[in-house]
Amino acid sequence: MKVLVINCGSSSLKYQVLEMETEELLCKGLVERIGIEGSVIKHEKIGMDKWVLETPMKDHKDAIGHVLNALVDPEHGVAKSMEEIGAVGHRVVHAGEKYASSVLITDDVIKALEECIDLAPLHNPANLQGIAACRALMPNTPMVGVFDTAFHQTMPAESYLYALPYEYYTKYGVRRYGFHGTSHRYVSMRAAEMLGKKPEELKIITCHLGNGASLAAVKNGKVFDTSMGFTPVAGLVMGTRCGDIDPAILGFIAAKEGKDFAGMDKVINKESGVYGLSGVSSDFRDVENAANEGNEKAEVALKVYAHRVKSYIGAYMAEMNGCDAIVFTAGLGENGITMRKAICEGLENLGIELCDERNNVRGKDTVISKDSSKVKILPIPTNE
Ligand code: AMP
């Protein structure tokens, strides 16, 4: 069966078609500037050159209509007719406490996801638009929702509750949810496979280090804790997000700089992280280059970044009473040789020993710890 997978943003969408029996990727693509001037679809049938088509698309339904046309195009398509697409998978950011795994999309599921709009105002509306467009264009094709929050739903109360008045949790759902769940799930399972063990036998710390970044403590195949929180701004230092800070700083800076809450929200989400600290860029390659050229702020930004990851690794080893494997994934985790070294340095007493030679690798799933390392270290390309 061929499955279409869609990840809908507010003005863009990514898609792939997979042949499920073999898990072979048949095509992938990106639609950009939906609803604004210059709409474009970039479609790539595997093994062929990219096909770029600029054409107006007023909304997500238009965009998905173009995607479906591309899928059955005689030259660039991967199906003779739409009937060959047996199911559609939709990535949805937030399912609140409602779903702990993927579900078949029904009217009730859509209602539940609409109720989560408050929790993910930037993402869920776009995800829902994608679902609505597909239901209109392919009314008889089953659709499945895959949620970023789902894998983290196994966290115990001591991990997900904030020490705020309890009624904020019951009345408004204020708790730790965690994100990047599909990535943490995939790489933790792949690590178990690579180590020849069952996920239930392992304690794994998965480090998803991309532009957004989070760690998860995965104990016996279930998330025990994760670093992102009520929103994705919590936890690690990121490209432009600050991660954990003293919450009192918000009011202090707001008063000093004459900012309102929306202004402060912008500061912590868009103006902080390695970008805010270094003043150079949110892209780690730029920050690393600047640091290598002697830029002290860039150097310190990378040190703060590595320090935060280290402190979470230590915390999660304590929470799980040990750890069998640490996985690095996403852009920086898969490719950041220097950053992986900076993170692992000085953790030898915890049984974490990186092999410099094996660490000299990018975008490949392999083991990069020394044979003597009690904790195995594995970069694994994610497959969200
Ligand atoms: P992602 O969000 O997973 O696409 O990751 C994006 C981040 O990965 C960007 O900040 C990139 O700078 C970083 N990245 C990608 N390739 C490399 C590399 N070769 N070395 C260091 N960082 C990289």
mmCIF file of N, CA and C in Angstrom, residues 254-359:
data_model
loop_
_atom_site.group_PDB
_atom_site.id
_atom_site.type_symbol
_atom_site.label_atom_id
_atom_site.label_comp_id
_atom_site.label_asym_id
_atom_site.label_seq_id
_atom_site.Cartn_x
_atom_site.Cartn_y
_atom_site.Cartn_z
ATOM 1 N N ALA A 254 10.820 42.768 31.058
ATOM 2 C CA ALA A 254 9.649 43.471 30.509
ATOM 3 C C ALA A 254 9.584 44.885 31.078
ATOM 4 N N ALA A 255 9.815 45.008 32.392
ATOM 5 C CA ALA A 255 9.756 46.331 33.026
ATOM 6 C C ALA A 255 10.909 47.216 32.541
ATOM 7 N N LYS A 256 12.110 46.655 32.487
ATOM 8 C CA LYS A 256 13.289 47.448 32.073
ATOM 9 C C LYS A 256 13.171 47.924 30.630
ATOM 10 N N GLU A 257 12.674 47.042 29.741
ATOM 11 C CA GLU A 257 12.677 47.345 28.306
ATOM 12 C C GLU A 257 11.327 47.854 27.808
ATOM 13 N N GLY A 258 10.348 47.970 28.721
ATOM 14 C CA GLY A 258 9.023 48.447 28.334
ATOM 15 C C GLY A 258 8.324 47.516 27.361
ATOM 16 N N LYS A 259 8.482 46.220 27.594
ATOM 17 C CA LYS A 259 7.853 45.248 26.692
ATOM 18 C C LYS A 259 6.610 44.663 27.326
ATOM 19 N N ASP A 260 5.645 44.310 26.490
ATOM 20 C CA ASP A 260 4.473 43.598 27.011
ATOM 21 C C ASP A 260 4.718 42.098 26.878
ATOM 22 N N PHE A 261 3.694 41.297 27.173
ATOM 23 C CA PHE A 261 3.924 39.865 27.184
ATOM 24 C C PHE A 261 4.251 39.309 25.810
ATOM 25 N N ALA A 262 3.578 39.865 24.769
ATOM 26 C CA ALA A 262 3.866 39.390 23.404
ATOM 27 C C ALA A 262 5.322 39.713 23.048
ATOM 28 N N GLY A 263 5.782 40.856 23.493
ATOM 29 C CA GLY A 263 7.171 41.270 23.227
ATOM 30 C C GLY A 263 8.142 40.309 23.880
ATOM 31 N N MET A 264 7.848 39.908 25.123
ATOM 32 C CA MET A 264 8.744 38.986 25.831
ATOM 33 C C MET A 264 8.688 37.589 25.205
ATOM 34 N N ASP A 265 7.499 37.221 24.734
ATOM 35 C CA ASP A 265 7.353 35.920 24.076
ATOM 36 C C ASP A 265 8.266 35.855 22.843
ATOM 37 N N LYS A 266 8.310 36.983 22.124
ATOM 38 C CA LYS A 266 9.175 37.064 20.946
ATOM 39 C C LYS A 266 10.651 36.950 21.366
ATOM 40 N N VAL A 267 10.992 37.609 22.461
ATOM 41 C CA VAL A 267 12.389 37.549 22.923
ATOM 42 C C VAL A 267 12.794 36.096 23.193
ATOM 43 N N ILE A 268 11.954 35.369 23.958
ATOM 44 C CA ILE A 268 12.395 34.017 24.371
ATOM 45 C C ILE A 268 12.296 32.997 23.238
ATOM 46 N N ASN A 269 11.425 33.254 22.254
ATOM 47 C CA ASN A 269 11.263 32.292 21.155
ATOM 48 C C ASN A 269 12.104 32.603 19.935
ATOM 49 N N LYS A 270 12.285 33.904 19.641
ATOM 50 C CA LYS A 270 12.898 34.267 18.352
ATOM 51 C C LYS A 270 14.231 35.004 18.464
ATOM 52 N N GLU A 271 14.530 35.539 19.665
ATOM 53 C CA GLU A 271 15.720 36.397 19.742
ATOM 54 C C GLU A 271 16.778 35.849 20.689
ATOM 55 N N SER A 272 16.570 34.640 21.184
ATOM 56 C CA SER A 272 17.482 34.102 22.205
ATOM 57 C C SER A 272 18.302 32.939 21.656
ATOM 58 N N GLY A 273 18.583 31.961 22.498
ATOM 59 C CA GLY A 273 19.347 30.792 22.070
ATOM 60 C C GLY A 273 20.755 31.155 21.623
ATOM 61 N N VAL A 274 21.351 30.324 20.776
ATOM 62 C CA VAL A 274 22.720 30.620 20.321
ATOM 63 C C VAL A 274 22.746 31.890 19.470
ATOM 64 N N TYR A 275 21.613 32.187 18.840
ATOM 65 C CA TYR A 275 21.531 33.440 18.068
ATOM 66 C C TYR A 275 21.637 34.647 19.011
ATOM 67 N N GLY A 276 20.826 34.628 20.067
ATOM 68 C CA GLY A 276 20.827 35.747 21.008
ATOM 69 C C GLY A 276 22.156 35.899 21.717
ATOM 70 N N LEU A 277 22.745 34.780 22.101
ATOM 71 C CA LEU A 277 24.008 34.845 22.843
ATOM 72 C C LEU A 277 25.160 35.274 21.959
ATOM 73 N N SER A 278 25.219 34.709 20.730
ATOM 74 C CA SER A 278 26.381 34.964 19.874
ATOM 75 C C SER A 278 26.217 36.240 19.054
ATOM 76 N N GLY A 279 24.955 36.575 18.738
ATOM 77 C CA GLY A 279 24.711 37.706 17.836
ATOM 78 C C GLY A 279 25.082 37.356 16.399
ATOM 79 N N VAL A 280 25.433 36.103 16.134
ATOM 80 C CA VAL A 280 25.914 35.717 14.798
ATOM 81 C C VAL A 280 24.793 35.120 13.963
ATOM 82 N N SER A 281 24.192 34.024 14.450
ATOM 83 C CA SER A 281 23.239 33.273 13.637
ATOM 84 C C SER A 281 22.566 32.232 14.516
ATOM 85 N N SER A 282 21.449 31.695 14.013
ATOM 86 C CA SER A 282 20.821 30.571 14.719
ATOM 87 C C SER A 282 21.335 29.253 14.154
ATOM 88 N N ASP A 283 22.102 29.330 13.074
ATOM 89 C CA ASP A 283 22.618 28.121 12.431
ATOM 90 C C ASP A 283 23.963 27.761 13.064
ATOM 91 N N PHE A 284 24.028 26.521 13.571
ATOM 92 C CA PHE A 284 25.232 26.126 14.311
ATOM 93 C C PHE A 284 26.490 26.170 13.460
ATOM 94 N N ARG A 285 26.349 25.943 12.152
ATOM 95 C CA ARG A 285 27.543 25.984 11.309
ATOM 96 C C ARG A 285 28.153 27.389 11.330
ATOM 97 N N ASP A 286 27.286 28.419 11.253
ATOM 98 C CA ASP A 286 27.781 29.802 11.277
ATOM 99 C C ASP A 286 28.419 30.119 12.625
ATOM 100 N N VAL A 287 27.754 29.651 13.690
ATOM 101 C CA VAL A 287 28.266 29.966 15.032
ATOM 102 C C VAL A 287 29.607 29.262 15.248
ATOM 103 N N GLU A 288 29.707 28.011 14.786
ATOM 104 C CA GLU A 288 30.984 27.278 14.924
ATOM 105 C C GLU A 288 32.088 27.961 14.119
ATOM 106 N N ASN A 289 31.745 28.403 12.894
ATOM 107 C CA ASN A 289 32.759 29.107 12.087
ATOM 108 C C ASN A 289 33.228 30.377 12.777
ATOM 109 N N ALA A 290 32.261 31.140 13.330
ATOM 110 C CA ALA A 290 32.620 32.390 14.012
ATOM 111 C C ALA A 290 33.521 32.095 15.216
ATOM 112 N N ALA A 291 33.152 31.032 15.976
ATOM 113 C CA ALA A 291 33.962 30.667 17.150
ATOM 114 C C ALA A 291 35.383 30.304 16.720
ATOM 115 N N ASN A 292 35.488 29.563 15.619
ATOM 116 C CA ASN A 292 36.823 29.168 15.126
ATOM 117 C C ASN A 292 37.644 30.368 14.696
ATOM 118 N N GLU A 293 36.938 31.449 14.287
ATOM 119 C CA GLU A 293 37.670 32.662 13.871
ATOM 120 C C GLU A 293 37.941 33.582 15.057
ATOM 121 N N GLY A 294 37.621 33.128 16.259
ATOM 122 C CA GLY A 294 37.977 33.898 17.452
ATOM 123 C C GLY A 294 36.850 34.738 18.037
ATOM 124 N N ASN A 295 35.624 34.589 17.532
ATOM 125 C CA ASN A 295 34.503 35.341 18.094
ATOM 126 C C ASN A 295 34.151 34.766 19.477
ATOM 127 N N GLU A 296 34.413 35.559 20.531
ATOM 128 C CA GLU A 296 34.275 35.034 21.898
ATOM 129 C C GLU A 296 32.832 34.757 22.283
ATOM 130 N N LYS A 297 31.920 35.606 21.769
ATOM 131 C CA LYS A 297 30.499 35.391 22.104
ATOM 132 C C LYS A 297 29.998 34.103 21.467
ATOM 133 N N ALA A 298 30.466 33.837 20.248
ATOM 134 C CA ALA A 298 30.071 32.595 19.577
ATOM 135 C C ALA A 298 30.616 31.401 20.359
ATOM 136 N N GLU A 299 31.840 31.549 20.829
ATOM 137 C CA GLU A 299 32.478 30.463 21.588
ATOM 138 C C GLU A 299 31.692 30.186 22.874
ATOM 139 N N VAL A 300 31.314 31.251 23.556
ATOM 140 C CA VAL A 300 30.608 31.056 24.830
ATOM 141 C C VAL A 300 29.195 30.512 24.570
ATOM 142 N N ALA A 301 28.569 30.910 23.464
ATOM 143 C CA ALA A 301 27.225 30.406 23.139
ATOM 144 C C ALA A 301 27.269 28.880 22.993
ATOM 145 N N LEU A 302 28.294 28.385 22.325
ATOM 146 C CA LEU A 302 28.418 26.935 22.126
ATOM 147 C C LEU A 302 28.704 26.233 23.453
ATOM 148 N N LYS A 303 29.466 26.915 24.333
ATOM 149 C CA LYS A 303 29.755 26.329 25.652
ATOM 150 C C LYS A 303 28.483 26.234 26.486
ATOM 151 N N VAL A 304 27.664 27.291 26.433
ATOM 152 C CA VAL A 304 26.401 27.284 27.190
ATOM 153 C C VAL A 304 25.505 26.163 26.653
ATOM 154 N N TYR A 305 25.503 26.021 25.345
ATOM 155 C CA TYR A 305 24.683 24.981 24.703
ATOM 156 C C TYR A 305 25.083 23.586 25.203
ATOM 157 N N ALA A 306 26.386 23.293 25.105
ATOM 158 C CA ALA A 306 26.872 21.961 25.498
ATOM 159 C C ALA A 306 26.640 21.725 26.992
ATOM 160 N N HIS A 307 26.852 22.767 27.795
ATOM 161 C CA HIS A 307 26.677 22.653 29.249
ATOM 162 C C HIS A 307 25.242 22.251 29.597
ATOM 163 N N ARG A 308 24.287 22.848 28.890
ATOM 164 C CA ARG A 308 22.869 22.553 29.181
ATOM 165 C C ARG A 308 22.539 21.095 28.818
ATOM 166 N N VAL A 309 23.048 20.649 27.674
ATOM 167 C CA VAL A 309 22.787 19.250 27.286
ATOM 168 C C VAL A 309 23.395 18.312 28.326
ATOM 169 N N LYS A 310 24.649 18.603 28.731
ATOM 170 C CA LYS A 310 25.333 17.796 29.741
ATOM 171 C C LYS A 310 24.506 17.706 31.021
ATOM 172 N N SER A 311 23.978 18.849 31.467
ATOM 173 C CA SER A 311 23.280 18.851 32.761
ATOM 174 C C SER A 311 21.989 18.034 32.662
ATOM 175 N N TYR A 312 21.346 18.035 31.500
ATOM 176 C CA TYR A 312 20.156 17.180 31.322
ATOM 177 C C TYR A 312 20.550 15.700 31.275
ATOM 178 N N ILE A 313 21.673 15.399 30.633
ATOM 179 C CA ILE A 313 22.117 13.992 30.593
ATOM 180 C C ILE A 313 22.331 13.498 32.023
ATOM 181 N N GLY A 314 23.006 14.322 32.823
ATOM 182 C CA GLY A 314 23.244 13.946 34.226
ATOM 183 C C GLY A 314 21.937 13.751 34.971
ATOM 184 N N ALA A 315 21.004 14.678 34.764
ATOM 185 C CA ALA A 315 19.709 14.595 35.463
ATOM 186 C C ALA A 315 18.974 13.318 35.062
ATOM 187 N N TYR A 316 19.001 13.013 33.777
ATOM 188 C CA TYR A 316 18.236 11.839 33.320
ATOM 189 C C TYR A 316 18.910 10.530 33.739
ATOM 190 N N MET A 317 20.227 10.554 33.869
ATOM 191 C CA MET A 317 20.895 9.348 34.378
ATOM 192 C C MET A 317 20.484 9.132 35.831
ATOM 193 N N ALA A 318 20.360 10.218 36.577
ATOM 194 C CA ALA A 318 19.916 10.095 37.979
ATOM 195 C C ALA A 318 18.459 9.622 38.030
ATOM 196 N N GLU A 319 17.617 10.196 37.179
ATOM 197 C CA GLU A 319 16.190 9.834 37.197
ATOM 198 C C GLU A 319 15.969 8.362 36.836
ATOM 199 N N MET A 320 16.806 7.853 35.902
ATOM 200 C CA MET A 320 16.594 6.470 35.443
ATOM 201 C C MET A 320 17.501 5.481 36.173
ATOM 202 N N ASN A 321 18.338 5.993 37.110
ATOM 203 C CA ASN A 321 19.318 5.148 37.797
ATOM 204 C C ASN A 321 20.238 4.480 36.780
ATOM 205 N N GLY A 322 20.796 5.313 35.889
ATOM 206 C CA GLY A 322 21.741 4.818 34.900
ATOM 207 C C GLY A 322 21.241 5.006 33.485
ATOM 208 N N CYS A 323 22.067 4.578 32.544
ATOM 209 C CA CYS A 323 21.723 4.758 31.134
ATOM 210 C C CYS A 323 22.566 3.793 30.305
ATOM 211 N N ASP A 324 21.951 3.137 29.348
ATOM 212 C CA ASP A 324 22.679 2.196 28.498
ATOM 213 C C ASP A 324 23.191 2.861 27.228
ATOM 214 N N ALA A 325 22.444 3.856 26.738
ATOM 215 C CA ALA A 325 22.842 4.462 25.463
ATOM 216 C C ALA A 325 22.400 5.918 25.386
ATOM 217 N N ILE A 326 23.234 6.712 24.726
ATOM 218 C CA ILE A 326 22.879 8.104 24.409
ATOM 219 C C ILE A 326 22.808 8.197 22.898
ATOM 220 N N VAL A 327 21.702 8.728 22.386
ATOM 221 C CA VAL A 327 21.523 8.854 20.936
ATOM 222 C C VAL A 327 21.558 10.333 20.558
ATOM 223 N N PHE A 328 22.293 10.654 19.506
ATOM 224 C CA PHE A 328 22.294 12.019 18.964
ATOM 225 C C PHE A 328 21.566 12.009 17.626
ATOM 226 N N THR A 329 20.589 12.909 17.474
ATOM 227 C CA THR A 329 19.871 12.970 16.201
ATOM 228 C C THR A 329 19.519 14.408 15.829
ATOM 229 N N ALA A 330 18.920 14.587 14.633
ATOM 230 C CA ALA A 330 18.570 15.885 14.026
ATOM 231 C C ALA A 330 19.842 16.589 13.548
ATOM 232 N N GLY A 331 19.671 17.722 12.867
ATOM 233 C CA GLY A 331 20.771 18.392 12.149
ATOM 234 C C GLY A 331 22.097 18.419 12.898
ATOM 235 N N LEU A 332 22.088 18.980 14.097
ATOM 236 C CA LEU A 332 23.329 19.114 14.862
ATOM 237 C C LEU A 332 23.749 17.776 15.474
ATOM 238 N N GLY A 333 22.775 17.012 15.952
ATOM 239 C CA GLY A 333 23.097 15.724 16.572
ATOM 240 C C GLY A 333 23.701 14.746 15.578
ATOM 241 N N GLU A 334 23.219 14.776 14.346
ATOM 242 C CA GLU A 334 23.697 13.841 13.325
ATOM 243 C C GLU A 334 25.026 14.278 12.709
ATOM 244 N N ASN A 335 25.216 15.611 12.646
ATOM 245 C CA ASN A 335 26.374 16.142 11.907
ATOM 246 C C ASN A 335 27.397 16.899 12.750
ATOM 247 N N GLY A 336 27.031 17.280 13.937
ATOM 248 C CA GLY A 336 27.886 18.169 14.731
ATOM 249 C C GLY A 336 28.960 17.418 15.489
ATOM 250 N N ILE A 337 30.046 17.133 14.782
ATOM 251 C CA ILE A 337 31.147 16.349 15.367
ATOM 252 C C ILE A 337 31.727 17.070 16.596
ATOM 253 N N THR A 338 31.989 18.372 16.437
ATOM 254 C CA THR A 338 32.580 19.145 17.526
ATOM 255 C C THR A 338 31.625 19.248 18.714
ATOM 256 N N MET A 339 30.328 19.446 18.410
ATOM 257 C CA MET A 339 29.366 19.586 19.501
ATOM 258 C C MET A 339 29.193 18.269 20.257
ATOM 259 N N ARG A 340 29.145 17.150 19.541
ATOM 260 C CA ARG A 340 29.027 15.848 20.242
ATOM 261 C C ARG A 340 30.212 15.666 21.184
ATOM 262 N N LYS A 341 31.388 16.068 20.712
ATOM 263 C CA LYS A 341 32.595 15.923 21.545
ATOM 264 C C LYS A 341 32.495 16.832 22.776
ATOM 265 N N ALA A 342 32.041 18.073 22.552
ATOM 266 C CA ALA A 342 31.932 19.020 23.667
ATOM 267 C C ALA A 342 30.935 18.514 24.715
ATOM 268 N N ILE A 343 29.857 17.901 24.241
ATOM 269 C CA ILE A 343 28.834 17.406 25.174
ATOM 270 C C ILE A 343 29.372 16.225 25.985
ATOM 271 N N CYS A 344 30.074 15.322 25.333
ATOM 272 C CA CYS A 344 30.505 14.078 26.010
ATOM 273 C C CYS A 344 31.758 14.272 26.862
ATOM 274 N N GLU A 345 32.497 15.368 26.589
ATOM 275 C CA GLU A 345 33.746 15.592 27.301
ATOM 276 C C GLU A 345 33.507 15.726 28.801
ATOM 277 N N GLY A 346 34.298 15.041 29.590
ATOM 278 C CA GLY A 346 34.189 15.173 31.053
ATOM 279 C C GLY A 346 33.097 14.317 31.659
ATOM 280 N N LEU A 347 32.497 13.448 30.878
ATOM 281 C CA LEU A 347 31.452 12.570 31.435
ATOM 282 C C LEU A 347 31.981 11.140 31.608
ATOM 283 N N GLU A 348 33.311 10.989 31.528
ATOM 284 C CA GLU A 348 33.901 9.640 31.588
ATOM 285 C C GLU A 348 33.565 8.950 32.906
ATOM 286 N N ASN A 349 33.487 9.743 33.992
ATOM 287 C CA ASN A 349 33.169 9.120 35.286
ATOM 288 C C ASN A 349 31.754 8.572 35.343
ATOM 289 N N LEU A 350 30.926 8.994 34.405
ATOM 290 C CA LEU A 350 29.561 8.443 34.332
ATOM 291 C C LEU A 350 29.514 7.268 33.354
ATOM 292 N N GLY A 351 30.668 6.858 32.870
ATOM 293 C CA GLY A 351 30.712 5.707 31.946
ATOM 294 C C GLY A 351 30.463 6.092 30.504
ATOM 295 N N ILE A 352 30.618 7.399 30.211
ATOM 296 C CA ILE A 352 30.367 7.880 28.846
ATOM 297 C C ILE A 352 31.715 8.215 28.199
ATOM 298 N N GLU A 353 32.172 7.368 27.288
ATOM 299 C CA GLU A 353 33.499 7.563 26.678
ATOM 300 C C GLU A 353 33.367 7.616 25.158
ATOM 301 N N LEU A 354 33.536 8.814 24.615
ATOM 302 C CA LEU A 354 33.429 8.992 23.160
ATOM 303 C C LEU A 354 34.752 8.606 22.488
ATOM 304 N N CYS A 355 34.679 7.937 21.349
ATOM 305 C CA CYS A 355 35.895 7.628 20.575
ATOM 306 C C CYS A 355 36.037 8.700 19.492
ATOM 307 N N ASP A 356 37.119 9.505 19.574
ATOM 308 C CA ASP A 356 37.296 10.627 18.637
ATOM 309 C C ASP A 356 37.278 10.177 17.182
ATOM 310 N N GLU A 357 37.908 9.050 16.932
ATOM 311 C CA GLU A 357 37.999 8.562 15.554
ATOM 312 C C GLU A 357 36.610 8.164 15.033
ATOM 313 N N ARG A 358 35.874 7.393 15.824
ATOM 314 C CA ARG A 358 34.532 6.962 15.392
ATOM 315 C C ARG A 358 33.565 8.141 15.314
ATOM 316 N N ASN A 359 33.834 9.170 16.133
ATOM 317 C CA ASN A 359 32.938 10.346 16.144
ATOM 318 C C ASN A 359 33.047 11.159 14.856
#
